[in-house]
Amino acid sequence: MVEEAKSRLEAAFDGAEIAVAGEGNRCEVRVVSDVFSGLSRVKRQQAVYAAIGDLIAAGTIHAVTIRALTPDEARGPAAS
């Protein structure tokens, strides 16, 4: 499940930094990409859900925690 989710996210977010961890059918996703610049938190999550939505619909992933960040946000406050 982790590798499948990571593969789909890599295809959807070309060049992004992607980390996926999970146990059972629970998954934690972190995507760092310029694509998220100017998008609300909801729009960012919708973009991530779009890449793995069929895994959620099929029950392969039951619960997912998403962190969708721009590169500046990922670097933290010192980057500002």
PDB file of N, CA and C in Angstrom:
ATOM      1  N   MET A   1       0.816  -1.189   0.000  1.00  0.00           N
ATOM      2  CA  MET A   1       0.000   0.000   0.000  1.00  0.00           C
ATOM      3  C   MET A   1       0.864   1.259   0.000  1.00  0.00           C
ATOM      4  N   VAL A   2       1.913   1.297   0.789  1.00  0.00           N
ATOM      5  CA  VAL A   2       2.791   2.455   0.867  1.00  0.00           C
ATOM      6  C   VAL A   2       3.470   2.708  -0.471  1.00  0.00           C
ATOM      7  N   GLU A   3       4.026   1.657  -1.061  1.00  0.00           N
ATOM      8  CA  GLU A   3       4.730   1.817  -2.341  1.00  0.00           C
ATOM      9  C   GLU A   3       3.770   2.214  -3.458  1.00  0.00           C
ATOM     10  N   GLU A   4       2.574   1.652  -3.468  1.00  0.00           N
ATOM     11  CA  GLU A   4       1.580   2.003  -4.478  1.00  0.00           C
ATOM     12  C   GLU A   4       1.180   3.470  -4.345  1.00  0.00           C
ATOM     13  N   ALA A   5       0.922   3.920  -3.137  1.00  0.00           N
ATOM     14  CA  ALA A   5       0.561   5.318  -2.910  1.00  0.00           C
ATOM     15  C   ALA A   5       1.712   6.237  -3.321  1.00  0.00           C
ATOM     16  N   LYS A   6       2.930   5.889  -2.955  1.00  0.00           N
ATOM     17  CA  LYS A   6       4.092   6.715  -3.299  1.00  0.00           C
ATOM     18  C   LYS A   6       4.275   6.790  -4.804  1.00  0.00           C
ATOM     19  N   SER A   7       4.111   5.676  -5.487  1.00  0.00           N
ATOM     20  CA  SER A   7       4.239   5.641  -6.936  1.00  0.00           C
ATOM     21  C   SER A   7       3.212   6.559  -7.605  1.00  0.00           C
ATOM     22  N   ARG A   8       1.993   6.522  -7.146  1.00  0.00           N
ATOM     23  CA  ARG A   8       0.933   7.365  -7.715  1.00  0.00           C
ATOM     24  C   ARG A   8       1.193   8.845  -7.441  1.00  0.00           C
ATOM     25  N   LEU A   9       1.675   9.154  -6.258  1.00  0.00           N
ATOM     26  CA  LEU A   9       1.981  10.540  -5.926  1.00  0.00           C
ATOM     27  C   LEU A   9       3.157  11.063  -6.751  1.00  0.00           C
ATOM     28  N   GLU A  10       4.163  10.223  -6.961  1.00  0.00           N
ATOM     29  CA  GLU A  10       5.308  10.620  -7.788  1.00  0.00           C
ATOM     30  C   GLU A  10       4.871  10.899  -9.222  1.00  0.00           C
ATOM     31  N   ALA A  11       3.937  10.124  -9.728  1.00  0.00           N
ATOM     32  CA  ALA A  11       3.428  10.346 -11.079  1.00  0.00           C
ATOM     33  C   ALA A  11       2.613  11.640 -11.157  1.00  0.00           C
ATOM     34  N   ALA A  12       1.881  11.945 -10.101  1.00  0.00           N
ATOM     35  CA  ALA A  12       1.012  13.126 -10.091  1.00  0.00           C
ATOM     36  C   ALA A  12       1.781  14.417  -9.822  1.00  0.00           C
ATOM     37  N   PHE A  13       2.851  14.332  -9.040  1.00  0.00           N
ATOM     38  CA  PHE A  13       3.605  15.516  -8.638  1.00  0.00           C
ATOM     39  C   PHE A  13       5.063  15.363  -9.070  1.00  0.00           C
ATOM     40  N   ASP A  14       5.303  15.549 -10.339  1.00  0.00           N
ATOM     41  CA  ASP A  14       6.626  15.376 -10.925  1.00  0.00           C
ATOM     42  C   ASP A  14       7.651  16.278 -10.231  1.00  0.00           C
ATOM     43  N   GLY A  15       8.736  15.687  -9.789  1.00  0.00           N
ATOM     44  CA  GLY A  15       9.816  16.438  -9.157  1.00  0.00           C
ATOM     45  C   GLY A  15       9.585  16.804  -7.700  1.00  0.00           C
ATOM     46  N   ALA A  16       8.478  16.366  -7.127  1.00  0.00           N
ATOM     47  CA  ALA A  16       8.167  16.693  -5.734  1.00  0.00           C
ATOM     48  C   ALA A  16       8.951  15.803  -4.781  1.00  0.00           C
ATOM     49  N   GLU A  17       9.132  16.307  -3.572  1.00  0.00           N
ATOM     50  CA  GLU A  17       9.683  15.493  -2.481  1.00  0.00           C
ATOM     51  C   GLU A  17       8.488  14.785  -1.841  1.00  0.00           C
ATOM     52  N   ILE A  18       8.507  13.465  -1.864  1.00  0.00           N
ATOM     53  CA  ILE A  18       7.356  12.696  -1.387  1.00  0.00           C
ATOM     54  C   ILE A  18       7.805  11.674  -0.358  1.00  0.00           C
ATOM     55  N   ALA A  19       7.081  11.627   0.750  1.00  0.00           N
ATOM     56  CA  ALA A  19       7.316  10.619   1.779  1.00  0.00           C
ATOM     57  C   ALA A  19       5.962  10.020   2.149  1.00  0.00           C
ATOM     58  N   VAL A  20       5.932   8.699   2.183  1.00  0.00           N
ATOM     59  CA  VAL A  20       4.705   7.985   2.552  1.00  0.00           C
ATOM     60  C   VAL A  20       5.067   6.954   3.605  1.00  0.00           C
ATOM     61  N   ALA A  21       4.316   6.935   4.683  1.00  0.00           N
ATOM     62  CA  ALA A  21       4.500   5.937   5.734  1.00  0.00           C
ATOM     63  C   ALA A  21       3.128   5.390   6.069  1.00  0.00           C
ATOM     64  N   GLY A  22       3.103   4.154   6.468  1.00  0.00           N
ATOM     65  CA  GLY A  22       1.809   3.597   6.820  1.00  0.00           C
ATOM     66  C   GLY A  22       1.918   2.274   7.524  1.00  0.00           C
ATOM     67  N   GLU A  23       0.817   1.920   8.149  1.00  0.00           N
ATOM     68  CA  GLU A  23       0.706   0.646   8.844  1.00  0.00           C
ATOM     69  C   GLU A  23      -0.735   0.201   8.693  1.00  0.00           C
ATOM     70  N   GLY A  24      -0.915  -1.030   8.287  1.00  0.00           N
ATOM     71  CA  GLY A  24      -2.269  -1.509   8.031  1.00  0.00           C
ATOM     72  C   GLY A  24      -2.863  -0.716   6.885  1.00  0.00           C
ATOM     73  N   ASN A  25      -4.032  -0.143   7.104  1.00  0.00           N
ATOM     74  CA  ASN A  25      -4.653   0.653   6.046  1.00  0.00           C
ATOM     75  C   ASN A  25      -4.651   2.149   6.385  1.00  0.00           C
ATOM     76  N   ARG A  26      -3.734   2.546   7.273  1.00  0.00           N
ATOM     77  CA  ARG A  26      -3.573   3.956   7.630  1.00  0.00           C
ATOM     78  C   ARG A  26      -2.289   4.480   6.993  1.00  0.00           C
ATOM     79  N   CYS A  27      -2.353   5.716   6.534  1.00  0.00           N
ATOM     80  CA  CYS A  27      -1.254   6.244   5.744  1.00  0.00           C
ATOM     81  C   CYS A  27      -0.976   7.702   6.103  1.00  0.00           C
ATOM     82  N   GLU A  28       0.301   8.058   6.146  1.00  0.00           N
ATOM     83  CA  GLU A  28       0.725   9.440   6.328  1.00  0.00           C
ATOM     84  C   GLU A  28       1.498   9.849   5.084  1.00  0.00           C
ATOM     85  N   VAL A  29       1.101  10.984   4.509  1.00  0.00           N
ATOM     86  CA  VAL A  29       1.677  11.448   3.255  1.00  0.00           C
ATOM     87  C   VAL A  29       2.240  12.851   3.455  1.00  0.00           C
ATOM     88  N   ARG A  30       3.455  13.070   2.937  1.00  0.00           N
ATOM     89  CA  ARG A  30       4.051  14.408   2.926  1.00  0.00           C
ATOM     90  C   ARG A  30       4.519  14.673   1.506  1.00  0.00           C
ATOM     91  N   VAL A  31       3.984  15.743   0.918  1.00  0.00           N
ATOM     92  CA  VAL A  31       4.357  16.126  -0.439  1.00  0.00           C
ATOM     93  C   VAL A  31       4.840  17.569  -0.393  1.00  0.00           C
ATOM     94  N   VAL A  32       6.040  17.803  -0.907  1.00  0.00           N
ATOM     95  CA  VAL A  32       6.603  19.144  -0.978  1.00  0.00           C
ATOM     96  C   VAL A  32       6.771  19.481  -2.454  1.00  0.00           C
ATOM     97  N   SER A  33       6.029  20.506  -2.899  1.00  0.00           N
ATOM     98  CA  SER A  33       6.050  20.851  -4.317  1.00  0.00           C
ATOM     99  C   SER A  33       5.688  22.316  -4.526  1.00  0.00           C
ATOM    100  N   ASP A  34       6.264  22.915  -5.564  1.00  0.00           N
ATOM    101  CA  ASP A  34       5.906  24.278  -5.960  1.00  0.00           C
ATOM    102  C   ASP A  34       4.461  24.349  -6.442  1.00  0.00           C
ATOM    103  N   VAL A  35       3.896  23.231  -6.828  1.00  0.00           N
ATOM    104  CA  VAL A  35       2.514  23.179  -7.311  1.00  0.00           C
ATOM    105  C   VAL A  35       1.549  23.767  -6.281  1.00  0.00           C
ATOM    106  N   PHE A  36       1.893  23.677  -5.013  1.00  0.00           N
ATOM    107  CA  PHE A  36       0.996  24.116  -3.947  1.00  0.00           C
ATOM    108  C   PHE A  36       1.030  25.629  -3.689  1.00  0.00           C
ATOM    109  N   SER A  37       1.945  26.337  -4.330  1.00  0.00           N
ATOM    110  CA  SER A  37       2.035  27.786  -4.140  1.00  0.00           C
ATOM    111  C   SER A  37       0.716  28.449  -4.506  1.00  0.00           C
ATOM    112  N   GLY A  38       0.205  29.248  -3.593  1.00  0.00           N
ATOM    113  CA  GLY A  38      -1.026  29.983  -3.828  1.00  0.00           C
ATOM    114  C   GLY A  38      -2.307  29.193  -3.624  1.00  0.00           C
ATOM    115  N   LEU A  39      -2.196  27.905  -3.283  1.00  0.00           N
ATOM    116  CA  LEU A  39      -3.387  27.085  -3.064  1.00  0.00           C
ATOM    117  C   LEU A  39      -3.743  27.020  -1.582  1.00  0.00           C
ATOM    118  N   SER A  40      -5.021  26.978  -1.296  1.00  0.00           N
ATOM    119  CA  SER A  40      -5.473  26.808   0.080  1.00  0.00           C
ATOM    120  C   SER A  40      -5.148  25.395   0.555  1.00  0.00           C
ATOM    121  N   ARG A  41      -5.233  25.191   1.845  1.00  0.00           N
ATOM    122  CA  ARG A  41      -4.979  23.862   2.408  1.00  0.00           C
ATOM    123  C   ARG A  41      -5.942  22.828   1.831  1.00  0.00           C
ATOM    124  N   VAL A  42      -7.191  23.227   1.664  1.00  0.00           N
ATOM    125  CA  VAL A  42      -8.200  22.312   1.113  1.00  0.00           C
ATOM    126  C   VAL A  42      -7.855  21.929  -0.327  1.00  0.00           C
ATOM    127  N   LYS A  43      -7.468  22.901  -1.146  1.00  0.00           N
ATOM    128  CA  LYS A  43      -7.109  22.623  -2.547  1.00  0.00           C
ATOM    129  C   LYS A  43      -5.880  21.722  -2.628  1.00  0.00           C
ATOM    130  N   ARG A  44      -4.943  21.910  -1.727  1.00  0.00           N
ATOM    131  CA  ARG A  44      -3.744  21.062  -1.694  1.00  0.00           C
ATOM    132  C   ARG A  44      -4.136  19.620  -1.374  1.00  0.00           C
ATOM    133  N   GLN A  45      -4.986  19.461  -0.359  1.00  0.00           N
ATOM    134  CA  GLN A  45      -5.416  18.118   0.019  1.00  0.00           C
ATOM    135  C   GLN A  45      -6.216  17.461  -1.097  1.00  0.00           C
ATOM    136  N   GLN A  46      -7.050  18.236  -1.781  1.00  0.00           N
ATOM    137  CA  GLN A  46      -7.818  17.693  -2.890  1.00  0.00           C
ATOM    138  C   GLN A  46      -6.896  17.184  -3.996  1.00  0.00           C
ATOM    139  N   ALA A  47      -5.803  17.896  -4.250  1.00  0.00           N
ATOM    140  CA  ALA A  47      -4.848  17.468  -5.268  1.00  0.00           C
ATOM    141  C   ALA A  47      -4.201  16.135  -4.887  1.00  0.00           C
ATOM    142  N   VAL A  48      -3.863  15.996  -3.617  1.00  0.00           N
ATOM    143  CA  VAL A  48      -3.261  14.741  -3.145  1.00  0.00           C
ATOM    144  C   VAL A  48      -4.293  13.611  -3.189  1.00  0.00           C
ATOM    145  N   TYR A  49      -5.507  13.885  -2.728  1.00  0.00           N
ATOM    146  CA  TYR A  49      -6.570  12.876  -2.773  1.00  0.00           C
ATOM    147  C   TYR A  49      -6.825  12.404  -4.201  1.00  0.00           C
ATOM    148  N   ALA A  50      -6.743  13.310  -5.164  1.00  0.00           N
ATOM    149  CA  ALA A  50      -6.988  12.945  -6.558  1.00  0.00           C
ATOM    150  C   ALA A  50      -6.018  11.858  -7.029  1.00  0.00           C
ATOM    151  N   ALA A  51      -4.794  11.903  -6.519  1.00  0.00           N
ATOM    152  CA  ALA A  51      -3.776  10.929  -6.931  1.00  0.00           C
ATOM    153  C   ALA A  51      -3.978   9.555  -6.293  1.00  0.00           C
ATOM    154  N   ILE A  52      -4.576   9.529  -5.098  1.00  0.00           N
ATOM    155  CA  ILE A  52      -4.724   8.252  -4.382  1.00  0.00           C
ATOM    156  C   ILE A  52      -6.177   7.917  -4.072  1.00  0.00           C
ATOM    157  N   GLY A  53      -7.094   8.647  -4.650  1.00  0.00           N
ATOM    158  CA  GLY A  53      -8.517   8.485  -4.348  1.00  0.00           C
ATOM    159  C   GLY A  53      -9.058   7.095  -4.572  1.00  0.00           C
ATOM    160  N   ASP A  54      -8.593   6.429  -5.628  1.00  0.00           N
ATOM    161  CA  ASP A  54      -9.097   5.074  -5.882  1.00  0.00           C
ATOM    162  C   ASP A  54      -8.619   4.088  -4.825  1.00  0.00           C
ATOM    163  N   LEU A  55      -7.446   4.328  -4.237  1.00  0.00           N
ATOM    164  CA  LEU A  55      -6.976   3.469  -3.142  1.00  0.00           C
ATOM    165  C   LEU A  55      -7.844   3.657  -1.905  1.00  0.00           C
ATOM    166  N   ILE A  56      -8.311   4.887  -1.699  1.00  0.00           N
ATOM    167  CA  ILE A  56      -9.208   5.173  -0.585  1.00  0.00           C
ATOM    168  C   ILE A  56     -10.578   4.546  -0.853  1.00  0.00           C
ATOM    169  N   ALA A  57     -11.087   4.734  -2.064  1.00  0.00           N
ATOM    170  CA  ALA A  57     -12.403   4.196  -2.428  1.00  0.00           C
ATOM    171  C   ALA A  57     -12.442   2.679  -2.326  1.00  0.00           C
ATOM    172  N   ALA A  58     -11.334   2.032  -2.660  1.00  0.00           N
ATOM    173  CA  ALA A  58     -11.265   0.572  -2.614  1.00  0.00           C
ATOM    174  C   ALA A  58     -11.052   0.039  -1.200  1.00  0.00           C
ATOM    175  N   GLY A  59     -10.732   0.937  -0.248  1.00  0.00           N
ATOM    176  CA  GLY A  59     -10.495   0.505   1.122  1.00  0.00           C
ATOM    177  C   GLY A  59      -9.060   0.105   1.399  1.00  0.00           C
ATOM    178  N   THR A  60      -8.193   0.194   0.380  1.00  0.00           N
ATOM    179  CA  THR A  60      -6.778  -0.113   0.580  1.00  0.00           C
ATOM    180  C   THR A  60      -6.184   0.857   1.600  1.00  0.00           C
ATOM    181  N   ILE A  61      -6.591   2.120   1.493  1.00  0.00           N
ATOM    182  CA  ILE A  61      -6.245   3.130   2.481  1.00  0.00           C
ATOM    183  C   ILE A  61      -7.544   3.543   3.156  1.00  0.00           C
ATOM    184  N   HIS A  62      -7.587   3.430   4.459  1.00  0.00           N
ATOM    185  CA  HIS A  62      -8.793   3.791   5.201  1.00  0.00           C
ATOM    186  C   HIS A  62      -8.692   5.210   5.768  1.00  0.00           C
ATOM    187  N   ALA A  63      -7.540   5.541   6.288  1.00  0.00           N
ATOM    188  CA  ALA A  63      -7.329   6.857   6.882  1.00  0.00           C
ATOM    189  C   ALA A  63      -6.011   7.415   6.367  1.00  0.00           C
ATOM    190  N   VAL A  64      -6.027   8.695   6.015  1.00  0.00           N
ATOM    191  CA  VAL A  64      -4.809   9.318   5.496  1.00  0.00           C
ATOM    192  C   VAL A  64      -4.616  10.686   6.146  1.00  0.00           C
ATOM    193  N   THR A  65      -3.385  10.955   6.530  1.00  0.00           N
ATOM    194  CA  THR A  65      -2.988  12.263   7.041  1.00  0.00           C
ATOM    195  C   THR A  65      -2.113  12.885   5.968  1.00  0.00           C
ATOM    196  N   ILE A  66      -2.446  14.107   5.569  1.00  0.00           N
ATOM    197  CA  ILE A  66      -1.743  14.758   4.466  1.00  0.00           C
ATOM    198  C   ILE A  66      -1.054  16.025   4.941  1.00  0.00           C
ATOM    199  N   ARG A  67       0.217  16.152   4.584  1.00  0.00           N
ATOM    200  CA  ARG A  67       0.964  17.406   4.734  1.00  0.00           C
ATOM    201  C   ARG A  67       1.412  17.783   3.334  1.00  0.00           C
ATOM    202  N   ALA A  68       0.811  18.813   2.782  1.00  0.00           N
ATOM    203  CA  ALA A  68       1.128  19.297   1.441  1.00  0.00           C
ATOM    204  C   ALA A  68       1.730  20.690   1.588  1.00  0.00           C
ATOM    205  N   LEU A  69       3.012  20.813   1.272  1.00  0.00           N
ATOM    206  CA  LEU A  69       3.762  22.037   1.550  1.00  0.00           C
ATOM    207  C   LEU A  69       4.482  22.555   0.317  1.00  0.00           C
ATOM    208  N   THR A  70       4.720  23.866   0.288  1.00  0.00           N
ATOM    209  CA  THR A  70       5.630  24.425  -0.704  1.00  0.00           C
ATOM    210  C   THR A  70       7.053  24.212  -0.180  1.00  0.00           C
ATOM    211  N   PRO A  71       8.057  24.314  -1.032  1.00  0.00           N
ATOM    212  CA  PRO A  71       9.432  24.168  -0.545  1.00  0.00           C
ATOM    213  C   PRO A  71       9.783  25.169   0.566  1.00  0.00           C
ATOM    214  N   ASP A  72       9.308  26.408   0.451  1.00  0.00           N
ATOM    215  CA  ASP A  72       9.583  27.403   1.505  1.00  0.00           C
ATOM    216  C   ASP A  72       8.941  26.995   2.822  1.00  0.00           C
ATOM    217  N   GLU A  73       7.724  26.503   2.776  1.00  0.00           N
ATOM    218  CA  GLU A  73       7.056  26.065   3.999  1.00  0.00           C
ATOM    219  C   GLU A  73       7.779  24.875   4.629  1.00  0.00           C
ATOM    220  N   ALA A  74       8.292  24.001   3.796  1.00  0.00           N
ATOM    221  CA  ALA A  74       8.992  22.811   4.293  1.00  0.00           C
ATOM    222  C   ALA A  74      10.307  23.196   4.978  1.00  0.00           C
ATOM    223  N   ARG A  75      10.915  24.265   4.526  1.00  0.00           N
ATOM    224  CA  ARG A  75      12.184  24.718   5.134  1.00  0.00           C
ATOM    225  C   ARG A  75      11.943  25.404   6.466  1.00  0.00           C
ATOM    226  N   GLY A  76      10.745  25.883   6.708  1.00  0.00           N
ATOM    227  CA  GLY A  76      10.416  26.491   7.996  1.00  0.00           C
ATOM    228  C   GLY A  76      10.548  28.003   7.987  1.00  0.00           C
ATOM    229  N   PRO A  77      10.341  28.602   9.164  1.00  0.00           N
ATOM    230  CA  PRO A  77      10.317  30.069   9.294  1.00  0.00           C
ATOM    231  C   PRO A  77      11.623  30.745   8.916  1.00  0.00           C
ATOM    232  N   ALA A  78      12.729  30.067   9.073  1.00  0.00           N
ATOM    233  CA  ALA A  78      14.032  30.673   8.766  1.00  0.00           C
ATOM    234  C   ALA A  78      14.172  30.978   7.271  1.00  0.00           C
ATOM    235  N   ALA A  79      13.377  30.301   6.447  1.00  0.00           N
ATOM    236  CA  ALA A  79      13.463  30.492   5.012  1.00  0.00           C
ATOM    237  C   ALA A  79      12.810  31.792   4.554  1.00  0.00           C
ATOM    238  N   SER A  80      11.969  32.363   5.366  1.00  0.00           N
ATOM    239  CA  SER A  80      11.219  33.566   4.968  1.00  0.00           C
ATOM    240  C   SER A  80      12.089  34.781   4.849  1.00  0.00           C
TER     241      SER A  80
END
